[in-house]
Coordinates of N, CA and C in Angstrom, one line a residue:
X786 N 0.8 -1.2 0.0 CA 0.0 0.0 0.0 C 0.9 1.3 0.0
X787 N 1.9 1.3 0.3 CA 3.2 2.6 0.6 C 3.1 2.8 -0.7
X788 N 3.9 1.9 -1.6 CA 4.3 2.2 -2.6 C 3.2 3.0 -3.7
X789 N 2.0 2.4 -3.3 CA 1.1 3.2 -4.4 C 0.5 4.7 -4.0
X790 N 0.9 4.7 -2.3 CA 0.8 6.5 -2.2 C 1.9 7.0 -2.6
X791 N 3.3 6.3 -2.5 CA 4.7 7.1 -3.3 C 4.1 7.1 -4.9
X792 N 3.3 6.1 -5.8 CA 3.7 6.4 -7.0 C 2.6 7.8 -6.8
X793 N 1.3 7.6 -6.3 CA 0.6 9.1 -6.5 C 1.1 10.0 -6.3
X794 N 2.2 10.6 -5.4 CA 2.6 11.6 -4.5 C 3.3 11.9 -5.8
X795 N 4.0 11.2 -6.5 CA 4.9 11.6 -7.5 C 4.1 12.0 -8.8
X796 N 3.5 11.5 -8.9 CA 2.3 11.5 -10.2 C 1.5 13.1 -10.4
X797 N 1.1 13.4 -8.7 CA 0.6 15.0 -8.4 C 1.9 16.0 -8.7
X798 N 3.0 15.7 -8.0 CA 4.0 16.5 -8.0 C 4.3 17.1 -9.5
X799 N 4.7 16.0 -10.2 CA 5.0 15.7 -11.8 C 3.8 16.6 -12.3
X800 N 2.7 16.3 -12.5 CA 1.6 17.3 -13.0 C 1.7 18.6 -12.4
X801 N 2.2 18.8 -10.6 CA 1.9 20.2 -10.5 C 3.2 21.1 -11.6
X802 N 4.1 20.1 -11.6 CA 5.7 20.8 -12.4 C 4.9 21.3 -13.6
X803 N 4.5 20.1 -14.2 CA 4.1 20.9 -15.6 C 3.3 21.7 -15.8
X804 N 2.5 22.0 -14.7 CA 0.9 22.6 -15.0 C 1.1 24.0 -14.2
X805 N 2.0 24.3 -12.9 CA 1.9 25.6 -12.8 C 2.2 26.5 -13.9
X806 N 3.1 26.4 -14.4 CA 4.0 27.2 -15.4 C 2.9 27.6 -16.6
X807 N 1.8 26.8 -16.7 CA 0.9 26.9 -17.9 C 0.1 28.0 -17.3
X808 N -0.5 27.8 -15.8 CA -1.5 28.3 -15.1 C -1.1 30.0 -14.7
X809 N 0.7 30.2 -14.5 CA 0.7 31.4 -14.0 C 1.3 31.9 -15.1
X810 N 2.2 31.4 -16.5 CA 2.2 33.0 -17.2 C 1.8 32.9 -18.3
X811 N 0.5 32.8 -18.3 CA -0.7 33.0 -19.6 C -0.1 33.5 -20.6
X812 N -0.1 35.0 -19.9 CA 0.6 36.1 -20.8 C 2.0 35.8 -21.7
X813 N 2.1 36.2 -22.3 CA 3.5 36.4 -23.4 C 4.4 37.3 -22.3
X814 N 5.8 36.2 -22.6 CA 7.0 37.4 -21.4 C 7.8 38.0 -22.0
X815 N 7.5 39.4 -22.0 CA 8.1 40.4 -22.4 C 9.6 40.6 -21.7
X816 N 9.9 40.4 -20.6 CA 10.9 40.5 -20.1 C 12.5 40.1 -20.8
X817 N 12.8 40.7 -21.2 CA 14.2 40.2 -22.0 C 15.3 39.2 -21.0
X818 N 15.4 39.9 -19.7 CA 16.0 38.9 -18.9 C 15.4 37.7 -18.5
X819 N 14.0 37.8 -18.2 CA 13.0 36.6 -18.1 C 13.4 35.3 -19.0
X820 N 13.4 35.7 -20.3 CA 13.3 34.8 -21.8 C 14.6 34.4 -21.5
X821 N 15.6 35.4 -21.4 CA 17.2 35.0 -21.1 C 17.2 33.9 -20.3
X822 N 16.9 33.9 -19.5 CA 17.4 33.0 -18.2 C 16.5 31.9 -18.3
X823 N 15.3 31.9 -18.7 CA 14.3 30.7 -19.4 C 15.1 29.9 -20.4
X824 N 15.3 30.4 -21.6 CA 16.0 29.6 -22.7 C 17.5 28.9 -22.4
X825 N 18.1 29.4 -21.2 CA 19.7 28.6 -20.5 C 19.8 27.7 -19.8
X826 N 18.4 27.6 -18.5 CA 17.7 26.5 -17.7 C 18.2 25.2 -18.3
X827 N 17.8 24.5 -19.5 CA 17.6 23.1 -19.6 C 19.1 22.9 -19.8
X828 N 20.0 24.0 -20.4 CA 21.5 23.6 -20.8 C 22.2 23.5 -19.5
X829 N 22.3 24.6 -18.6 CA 22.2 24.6 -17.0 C 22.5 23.0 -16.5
X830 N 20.8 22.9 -16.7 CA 20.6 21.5 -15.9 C 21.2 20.3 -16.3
X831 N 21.4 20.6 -17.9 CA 22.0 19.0 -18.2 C 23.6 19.2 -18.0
X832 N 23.9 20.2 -17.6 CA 25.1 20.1 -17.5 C 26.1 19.8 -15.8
X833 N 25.1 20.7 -15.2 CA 25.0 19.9 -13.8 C 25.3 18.5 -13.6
X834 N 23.6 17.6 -14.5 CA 24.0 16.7 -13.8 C 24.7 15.8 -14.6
X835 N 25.5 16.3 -15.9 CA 26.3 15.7 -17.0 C 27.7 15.4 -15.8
X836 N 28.1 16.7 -15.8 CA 29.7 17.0 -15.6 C 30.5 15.8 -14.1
X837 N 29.2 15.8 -13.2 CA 29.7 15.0 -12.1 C 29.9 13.6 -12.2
X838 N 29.0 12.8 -13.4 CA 28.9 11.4 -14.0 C 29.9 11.5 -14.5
X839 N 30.5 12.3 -15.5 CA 31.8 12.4 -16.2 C 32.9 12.0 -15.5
X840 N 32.7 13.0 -14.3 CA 34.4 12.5 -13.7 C 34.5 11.4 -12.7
X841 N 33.0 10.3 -12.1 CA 33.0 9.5 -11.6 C 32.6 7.7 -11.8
X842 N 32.3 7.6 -13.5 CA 31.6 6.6 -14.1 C 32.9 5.7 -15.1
X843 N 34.4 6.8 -14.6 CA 35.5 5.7 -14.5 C 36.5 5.1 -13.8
X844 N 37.4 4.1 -14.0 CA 38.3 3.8 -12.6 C 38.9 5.3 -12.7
X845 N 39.0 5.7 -13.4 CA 40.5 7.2 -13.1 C 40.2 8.3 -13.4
X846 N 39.9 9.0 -12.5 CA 40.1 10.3 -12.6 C 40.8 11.4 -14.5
X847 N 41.9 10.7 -14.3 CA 42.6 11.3 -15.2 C 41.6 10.4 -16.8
X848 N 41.4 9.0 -16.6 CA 41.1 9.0 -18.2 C 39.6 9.7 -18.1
X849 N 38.8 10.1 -17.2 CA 37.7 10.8 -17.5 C 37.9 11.8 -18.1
X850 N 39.0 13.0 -17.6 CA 39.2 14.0 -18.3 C 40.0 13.6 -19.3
X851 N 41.0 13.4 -19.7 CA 41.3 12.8 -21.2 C 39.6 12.6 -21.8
X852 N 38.9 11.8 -21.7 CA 37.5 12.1 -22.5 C 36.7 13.2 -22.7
X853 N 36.7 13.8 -21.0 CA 35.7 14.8 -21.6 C 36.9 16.4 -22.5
X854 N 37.9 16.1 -21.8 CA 38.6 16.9 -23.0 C 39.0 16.9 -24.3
X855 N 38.3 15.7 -25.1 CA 38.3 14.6 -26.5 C 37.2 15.2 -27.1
X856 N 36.1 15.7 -25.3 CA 34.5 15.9 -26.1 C 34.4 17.1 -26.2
X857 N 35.0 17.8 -25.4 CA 35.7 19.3 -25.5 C 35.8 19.9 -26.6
X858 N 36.3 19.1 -26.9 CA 37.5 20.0 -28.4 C 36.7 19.5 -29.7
X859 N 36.0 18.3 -29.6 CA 35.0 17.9 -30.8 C 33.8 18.8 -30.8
X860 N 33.3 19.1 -29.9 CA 32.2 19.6 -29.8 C 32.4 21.5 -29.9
X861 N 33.6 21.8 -29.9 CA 33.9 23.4 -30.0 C 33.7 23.5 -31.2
X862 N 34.0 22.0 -31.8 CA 34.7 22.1 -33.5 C 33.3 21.9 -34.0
X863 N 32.3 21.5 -34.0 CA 31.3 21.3 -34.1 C 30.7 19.8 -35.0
X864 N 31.1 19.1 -34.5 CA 31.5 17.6 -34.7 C 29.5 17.1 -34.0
X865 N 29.2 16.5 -34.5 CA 27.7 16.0 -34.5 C 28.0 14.8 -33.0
X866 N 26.7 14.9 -32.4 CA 27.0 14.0 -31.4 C 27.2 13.0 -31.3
X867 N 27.0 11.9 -32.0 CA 27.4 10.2 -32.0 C 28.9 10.7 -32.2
X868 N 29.5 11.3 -33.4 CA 31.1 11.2 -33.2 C 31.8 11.9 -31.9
X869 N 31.5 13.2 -31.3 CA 31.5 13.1 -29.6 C 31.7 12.7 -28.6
X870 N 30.4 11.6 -28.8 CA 30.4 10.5 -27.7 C 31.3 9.5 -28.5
X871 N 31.5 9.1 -29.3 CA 32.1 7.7 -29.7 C 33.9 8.3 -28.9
X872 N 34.4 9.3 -30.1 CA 35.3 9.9 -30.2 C 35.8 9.7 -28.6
X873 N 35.1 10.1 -27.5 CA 35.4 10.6 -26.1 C 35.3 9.1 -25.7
X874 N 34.2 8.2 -26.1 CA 35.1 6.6 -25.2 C 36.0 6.4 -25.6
X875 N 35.9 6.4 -26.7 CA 37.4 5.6 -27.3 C 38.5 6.4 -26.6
X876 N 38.7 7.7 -26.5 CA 39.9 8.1 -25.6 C 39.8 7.3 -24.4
X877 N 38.9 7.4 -23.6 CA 38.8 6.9 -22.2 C 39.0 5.4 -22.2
X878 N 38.7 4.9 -23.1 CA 39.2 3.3 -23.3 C 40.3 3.1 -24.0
X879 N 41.0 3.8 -24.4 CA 42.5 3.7 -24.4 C 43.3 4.4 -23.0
X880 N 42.9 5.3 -22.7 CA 43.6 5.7 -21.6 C 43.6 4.8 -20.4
X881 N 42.7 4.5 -20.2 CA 42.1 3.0 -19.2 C 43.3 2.2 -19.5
X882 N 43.3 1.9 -20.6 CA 44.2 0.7 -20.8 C 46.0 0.9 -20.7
X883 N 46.0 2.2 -20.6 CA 47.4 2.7 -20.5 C 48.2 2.6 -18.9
X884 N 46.7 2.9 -18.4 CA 47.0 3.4 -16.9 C 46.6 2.1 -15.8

């Protein structure tokens, strides 16, 4: 019985997420800093919780950054994402193997 008031508890929550935002700004936001800081949110967040997985989802310290500095430099360059991510294991699976 717990578990099916946790999934509801989550289920209300989840709807209130998506549904205040509809409810309170009707209106069009004129605010230039408003729109600013709206449109940076989702890059924000994925990067949050990107960057900490990065440096802890290998044995080493060091070959994680060898990767994400592989993803670094492909992605300034503007290299599409499958070669990114490929590009960036394969550093980190050679580095692995070095160290």
């Amino acid at each position: 019985m717990k578990i099916y008031s946790y999934i509801i508890l989550m289920a209300v929550t989840t709807y209130l997420i998506r549904m205040l935002p509809l409810v309170l700004f009707q209106k069009p936001i004129k605010s230039q800093f408003v729109k600013s800081f709206l449109y940076y949110v989702p890059y924000t967040c994925l990067t949050v919780m990107t960057i900490p997985a990065i440096f802890t989802c290998t044995k080493s310290v060091i070959s994680a950054t060898v990767g994400f500095i592989v993803a670094m430099i492909l992605g300034f360059n503007k290299k599409s994402l499958p070669v990114v991510a490929a590009a960036a294991c394969i550093a980190v699976f050679i580095t692995e193997r070095f160290i």
